[in-house]
XYZ file of C-alpha atoms in Angstrom:
439
model
C 137.636 85.125 251.407
C 138.672 86.571 248.049
C 136.898 85.551 244.914
C 138.996 83.767 242.334
C 139.827 85.718 239.239
C 137.098 85.689 236.642
C 137.545 83.529 233.592
C 135.707 83.302 230.257
C 134.222 79.999 231.437
C 132.578 81.527 234.520
C 130.822 84.718 233.382
C 128.001 84.280 235.894
C 130.372 83.757 238.810
C 132.348 86.859 237.822
C 129.229 88.988 238.242
C 128.603 87.879 241.820
C 128.843 90.563 244.518
C 131.944 90.432 246.698
C 130.117 88.817 249.622
C 128.605 86.010 247.512
C 131.460 83.511 247.670
C 131.599 79.820 246.854
C 129.927 78.710 250.079
C 127.113 81.182 249.591
C 126.342 79.776 246.143
C 126.479 76.156 247.329
C 124.260 76.766 250.335
C 121.758 78.834 248.401
C 121.467 76.081 245.797
C 121.041 73.471 248.541
C 118.354 75.539 250.275
C 116.433 75.932 247.008
C 116.443 72.181 246.392
C 115.467 71.355 249.967
C 112.604 73.832 250.061
C 111.180 72.603 246.768
C 110.762 69.196 248.397
C 109.963 70.094 251.991
C 107.109 72.528 251.418
C 105.198 69.923 249.472
C 106.108 67.172 251.931
C 104.663 69.047 254.904
C 101.301 69.133 253.163
C 101.724 65.514 252.051
C 102.346 64.273 255.594
C 99.087 65.808 256.846
C 97.056 64.403 253.956
C 98.732 60.994 254.291
C 97.324 60.838 257.822
C 93.888 62.024 256.692
C 93.744 59.589 253.748
C 94.674 56.696 256.040
C 91.566 57.440 258.104
C 93.076 59.768 260.706
C 91.307 62.743 262.250
C 92.524 66.110 263.521
C 93.989 64.511 266.634
C 96.034 62.084 264.530
C 97.333 64.899 262.323
C 98.378 66.710 265.481
C 100.142 63.632 266.869
C 102.197 63.194 263.696
C 103.096 66.891 263.711
C 104.051 66.635 267.387
C 106.197 63.575 266.652
C 108.253 65.725 264.297
C 108.706 68.612 266.698
C 109.307 66.691 269.953
C 112.780 65.365 268.993
C 113.512 68.767 267.491
C 113.035 70.247 270.953
C 114.891 67.437 272.731
C 118.021 67.497 270.554
C 118.350 71.152 269.500
C 120.679 72.200 272.311
C 122.922 69.199 271.761
C 122.912 69.942 268.046
C 123.998 73.529 268.675
C 126.865 72.470 270.943
C 127.996 69.827 268.453
C 127.936 72.338 265.581
C 130.265 74.679 267.499
C 132.700 71.807 268.223
C 133.062 70.032 264.864
C 132.896 71.330 261.264
C 129.357 72.555 260.692
C 129.090 71.219 257.154
C 129.606 67.646 258.393
C 126.707 68.040 260.807
C 124.542 69.392 257.997
C 125.356 66.525 255.610
C 124.703 63.874 258.255
C 121.355 65.475 259.083
C 120.399 65.586 255.396
C 121.228 61.886 255.079
C 118.950 61.012 258.005
C 116.130 63.125 256.531
C 116.574 61.446 253.155
C 116.276 57.940 254.618
C 113.296 58.747 256.856
C 111.318 60.494 254.106
C 112.050 57.686 251.642
C 110.740 55.124 254.129
C 107.648 57.277 254.747
C 107.037 57.447 251.001
C 107.313 53.672 250.628
C 104.797 53.100 253.421
C 102.273 55.514 251.926
C 102.692 54.171 248.385
C 102.337 50.593 249.646
C 99.046 51.541 251.274
C 97.596 51.549 254.809
C 100.426 53.149 256.805
C 99.973 52.845 260.561
C 99.863 55.902 262.782
C 102.834 54.765 264.877
C 104.916 54.229 261.743
C 104.212 57.730 260.482
C 105.008 59.172 263.905
C 108.310 57.286 264.103
C 109.492 58.399 260.662
C 108.524 62.020 261.188
C 110.340 61.867 264.542
C 113.522 60.809 262.716
C 113.073 63.728 260.338
C 112.697 66.084 263.311
C 115.875 64.675 264.852
C 117.784 65.484 261.674
C 116.423 69.015 261.701
C 117.505 69.460 265.344
C 121.146 68.953 264.363
C 120.877 70.692 261.000
C 119.279 73.997 261.987
C 121.870 75.378 264.467
C 124.738 74.270 262.212
C 123.129 75.868 259.152
C 122.339 79.139 260.895
C 125.820 79.355 262.380
C 127.317 78.659 258.945
C 125.278 81.417 257.360
C 126.035 84.043 259.970
C 129.759 83.289 259.927
C 129.851 83.682 256.166
C 129.152 87.298 255.284
C 130.640 90.690 256.054
C 128.963 92.844 258.669
C 128.124 95.711 256.303
C 126.391 93.465 253.764
C 124.927 90.927 256.207
C 121.327 92.118 255.925
C 121.380 92.053 252.128
C 123.010 88.608 252.080
C 120.462 87.171 254.517
C 117.589 88.704 252.564
C 118.833 87.335 249.231
C 119.372 83.885 250.709
C 115.898 83.851 252.242
C 114.372 85.197 249.035
C 115.850 82.297 247.074
C 114.793 79.814 249.754
C 111.216 81.084 249.953
C 110.949 81.398 246.204
C 111.576 77.669 246.019
C 108.951 77.204 248.721
C 106.335 78.889 246.537
C 106.802 76.335 243.794
C 107.137 73.475 246.271
C 103.878 74.250 248.052
C 101.866 74.782 244.874
C 103.366 71.736 243.153
C 102.946 69.632 246.282
C 99.263 70.481 246.625
C 98.643 69.743 242.944
C 100.582 66.455 243.077
C 98.730 65.272 246.181
C 95.437 65.869 244.388
C 96.687 64.142 241.222
C 98.812 61.192 242.392
C 98.595 61.179 246.183
C 100.984 62.177 248.991
C 103.404 59.246 248.628
C 105.157 60.574 245.529
C 105.538 64.019 247.101
C 107.329 62.417 250.066
C 109.581 60.511 247.649
C 110.546 63.749 245.898
C 111.405 65.259 249.280
C 113.742 62.342 250.027
C 115.533 62.884 246.716
C 115.810 66.617 247.434
C 117.576 65.917 250.736
C 120.063 63.675 248.930
C 120.902 66.356 246.363
C 121.155 69.107 248.980
C 123.444 66.991 251.132
C 125.720 66.540 248.119
C 126.010 70.318 247.690
C 126.754 70.858 251.372
C 129.494 68.232 251.363
C 131.646 70.626 249.304
C 131.456 73.570 251.714
C 134.736 75.172 252.759
C 135.069 75.729 256.531
C 138.756 76.671 256.542
C 137.846 80.275 257.413
C 136.412 79.195 260.789
C 139.042 79.034 263.511
C 139.468 75.696 265.285
C 138.007 75.538 268.764
C 140.552 75.504 271.582
C 140.444 72.451 273.876
C 138.254 73.226 276.840
C 135.214 72.092 278.755
C 132.806 69.425 277.645
C 129.318 69.564 276.205
C 127.733 70.905 279.388
C 130.277 73.722 279.597
C 129.488 74.680 276.013
C 125.774 74.720 276.771
C 126.362 76.928 279.830
C 128.318 79.416 277.719
C 125.503 79.583 275.202
C 122.933 80.034 277.982
C 124.932 82.913 279.469
C 124.931 84.653 276.097
C 121.136 84.366 275.973
C 120.180 85.391 279.520
C 122.633 88.296 279.493
C 120.745 89.996 276.649
C 117.122 91.026 277.493
C 116.239 91.585 273.835
C 117.328 88.022 273.045
C 115.547 86.044 275.742
C 112.369 88.139 275.540
C 111.952 87.544 271.808
C 112.789 83.855 272.179
C 110.080 83.622 274.867
C 107.657 85.486 272.602
C 108.246 83.064 269.754
C 107.762 80.070 272.021
C 104.111 81.151 272.092
C 103.838 82.521 268.556
C 105.394 79.492 266.828
C 103.254 77.110 268.886
C 100.053 78.881 267.879
C 100.974 79.381 264.229
C 102.215 75.783 264.004
C 98.963 74.349 265.333
C 96.933 76.523 262.965
C 98.935 75.595 259.875
C 99.779 71.953 260.659
C 96.409 70.851 262.035
C 93.585 73.328 261.505
C 94.629 74.511 258.045
C 94.383 71.091 256.334
C 91.101 70.379 258.153
C 89.555 73.701 257.108
C 90.783 73.048 253.566
C 89.139 69.627 253.569
C 85.828 70.769 255.084
C 85.418 74.275 253.650
C 87.742 74.871 250.691
C 87.647 71.644 248.681
C 90.819 69.742 249.614
C 94.571 69.894 249.299
C 94.904 72.127 246.238
C 93.413 75.324 247.799
C 95.525 74.844 250.925
C 98.588 74.433 248.739
C 97.713 77.707 246.985
C 97.329 79.472 250.338
C 100.740 78.224 251.447
C 102.148 79.332 248.112
C 100.703 82.809 248.772
C 102.591 82.801 252.067
C 105.707 81.931 250.084
C 105.096 84.830 247.697
C 104.774 87.069 250.751
C 108.095 85.911 252.169
C 109.698 86.446 248.783
C 108.305 89.980 248.657
C 109.413 90.651 252.231
C 112.947 89.473 251.494
C 113.049 91.667 248.380
C 111.972 94.619 250.514
C 114.671 93.921 253.113
C 117.380 93.811 250.442
C 116.750 97.513 249.936
C 115.615 98.630 253.378
C 118.029 98.793 256.312
C 115.957 100.000 259.267
C 118.080 101.637 261.954
C 116.061 100.135 264.825
C 116.111 96.570 263.574
C 114.387 94.809 266.456
C 111.607 97.384 266.758
C 110.752 97.081 263.074
C 111.063 93.301 263.210
C 108.806 92.959 266.249
C 106.136 95.148 264.678
C 106.237 92.661 261.824
C 105.049 89.860 264.116
C 101.558 91.296 264.637
C 100.281 90.240 261.163
C 101.060 86.591 261.997
C 97.652 86.589 263.694
C 95.901 87.083 260.333
C 95.966 83.465 259.032
C 94.434 82.110 262.249
C 91.701 84.737 262.025
C 91.104 83.949 258.340
C 90.767 80.221 259.106
C 88.428 80.997 262.010
C 85.890 82.851 259.843
C 86.634 80.929 257.521
C 87.442 83.072 254.499
C 87.416 81.663 250.997
C 90.676 80.693 249.312
C 91.225 84.248 248.025
C 90.805 85.851 251.430
C 92.917 83.189 253.112
C 95.640 83.646 250.508
C 95.700 87.421 251.105
C 96.084 86.859 254.859
C 98.869 84.360 254.249
C 100.615 86.744 251.850
C 100.609 89.630 254.347
C 101.881 87.393 257.137
C 104.624 86.160 254.804
C 105.840 89.694 254.125
C 105.740 90.505 257.835
C 107.631 87.461 259.081
C 110.357 88.055 256.531
C 110.821 91.601 257.789
C 111.262 90.117 261.250
C 113.474 87.265 260.044
C 116.038 89.434 258.273
C 116.100 91.953 261.123
C 116.565 89.135 263.650
C 119.391 87.410 261.773
C 121.156 90.732 261.218
C 120.921 91.473 264.930
C 122.323 88.072 265.919
C 125.142 88.479 263.393
C 125.988 91.901 264.807
C 125.783 91.052 268.505
C 126.816 87.388 268.993
C 130.478 86.189 268.802
C 131.108 83.838 265.870
C 132.320 80.921 267.997
C 128.996 80.909 269.891
C 126.617 81.386 266.963
C 125.413 77.788 266.706
C 124.826 77.469 270.442
C 122.891 80.729 270.614
C 120.960 79.691 267.497
C 120.170 76.393 269.221
C 118.690 78.195 272.239
C 116.771 80.413 269.838
C 115.387 77.397 267.983
C 114.761 75.539 271.250
C 112.752 78.369 272.741
C 110.839 78.919 269.541
C 109.862 75.249 269.186
C 109.599 74.150 272.833
C 105.820 74.462 272.969
C 105.155 73.284 269.417
C 104.773 69.546 270.210
C 102.296 70.371 272.962
C 100.292 72.790 270.829
C 99.994 70.441 267.857
C 99.121 67.483 270.098
C 96.444 69.522 271.896
C 95.003 71.097 268.752
C 92.583 68.212 268.232
C 91.342 68.133 271.842
C 91.055 71.936 271.837
C 88.869 71.733 268.747
C 86.614 69.204 270.466
C 86.421 71.246 273.672
C 86.058 74.810 272.355
C 85.271 74.409 268.674
C 87.626 74.991 265.771
C 86.674 78.618 265.193
C 87.030 79.576 268.868
C 90.445 77.878 269.116
C 91.662 79.810 266.071
C 90.350 83.153 267.360
C 92.090 82.485 270.664
C 95.357 81.890 268.798
C 95.053 85.198 266.949
C 94.422 87.153 270.158
C 97.369 85.544 271.997
C 99.784 86.351 269.145
C 98.836 90.023 269.346
C 99.087 90.051 273.146
C 102.565 88.495 273.529
C 103.955 90.667 270.738
C 102.677 93.801 272.453
C 104.371 92.690 275.700
C 107.762 92.340 273.970
C 107.608 95.992 272.922
C 107.842 96.901 276.615
C 111.499 95.722 276.673
C 113.722 98.813 276.193
C 116.420 96.964 274.208
C 113.831 95.771 271.689
C 112.800 99.347 271.025
C 116.250 100.942 271.155
C 118.887 98.516 269.775
C 120.282 100.032 266.586
C 122.242 98.936 263.564
C 125.954 99.682 263.857
C 127.667 101.546 261.051
C 131.132 100.470 259.833
C 132.703 103.478 261.609
C 131.139 102.466 264.908
C 132.384 98.910 264.496
C 135.935 100.173 264.031
C 135.913 102.523 267.023
C 134.055 100.518 269.637
C 136.110 98.669 272.215
C 136.057 94.949 272.960
C 133.314 93.529 275.119
C 129.966 91.754 274.881
C 128.732 91.920 271.333
C 132.073 93.116 269.964
C 132.641 92.505 266.236
C 133.722 89.011 265.381
C 135.695 87.728 262.406
C 132.382 87.482 260.576
C 131.638 91.162 261.273
C 135.085 92.313 260.166
C 135.007 90.999 256.649
C 135.627 88.422 254.082
C 134.631 84.992 255.173
C 132.829 82.664 252.822
C 129.026 82.851 252.759
C 126.541 80.117 253.452
């Protein structure tokens, strides 16, 4: 999509790079607003449970209530996002998140929220995310040119994570000062604002789907794309384990270690902010670095995700924990940009949301179980032993993925290769060929 001619009234817009179109600006702004609210709200939800008298098991149940509907509805959300305009799915999901977080805030501010109420409202928030995530990822990957995709993804993620830095630090400070209820209220307002931005997205560049099979047929097509690519299903399987372990450590054990060893919510908020600084630094690095073997470099970046679990197991002080979180933030961003660039290069545009849904589904499938079992695991093995076990498993499954030849050998295509290669699986899509409007 061509940029409109510059005018004296839009000097900032006239300095945008060619791939940063109207949609890219809108979606980046929406992501910044959302992440300012959400990073604080995740901490607030855990401390709302703790302040209401809950223990580690209760924190895990509330975290599981958020992720269970995410797992249940992700595949449907991906199929829906490839059938109807993606921005409508995103706005509807933002509206549901706004309402659920506002109700959660009211309950906490009113005092004495019940465990089942907190679980129900976080489940609604997870349902919204299940429909939002595949639509959002498909929108992003259908929005930039193939040659500049990595830089566009890195810049978007840098802006998103930069907002997360402030959101986590501000959220931790606000919880300590005024309690978790107001942080949840701010998150609800952020969803409302972000939904307003996304309502103005232009999806005219995306071709209308031809009439065909129903929802099940769409899901089968997406599944065939996944199982036909060893690099894809192996990394999705890897992250089913990695995300489950990291999620349990950060959603359950992190707040408990902060309460018992570090002094409360503020140090944990600072540690999460250090992770955000790491992701920001990693995205900045990936704006300048285009590794030829994308998946190999990205997979090597998963190993440091074991560091936060190990730091919590010791436990290190807030400085040591923050360093571990920073390094893991840099590493996961190296993986994230490499992964999104690979999907953009290899997956046809009309199947992006469905493939993204299977990616998200695999990555989150074990998360409800891991967060629900984190409390019992602590009682059975001890907190430190459970965290050391998580660190070892992350290293092990990542090493196994490196045995897959495609993970080691898949390379970035140059523009000349894209022009000369014939049609077939992974052939360039409209998004690869050029100017479509960015997310």
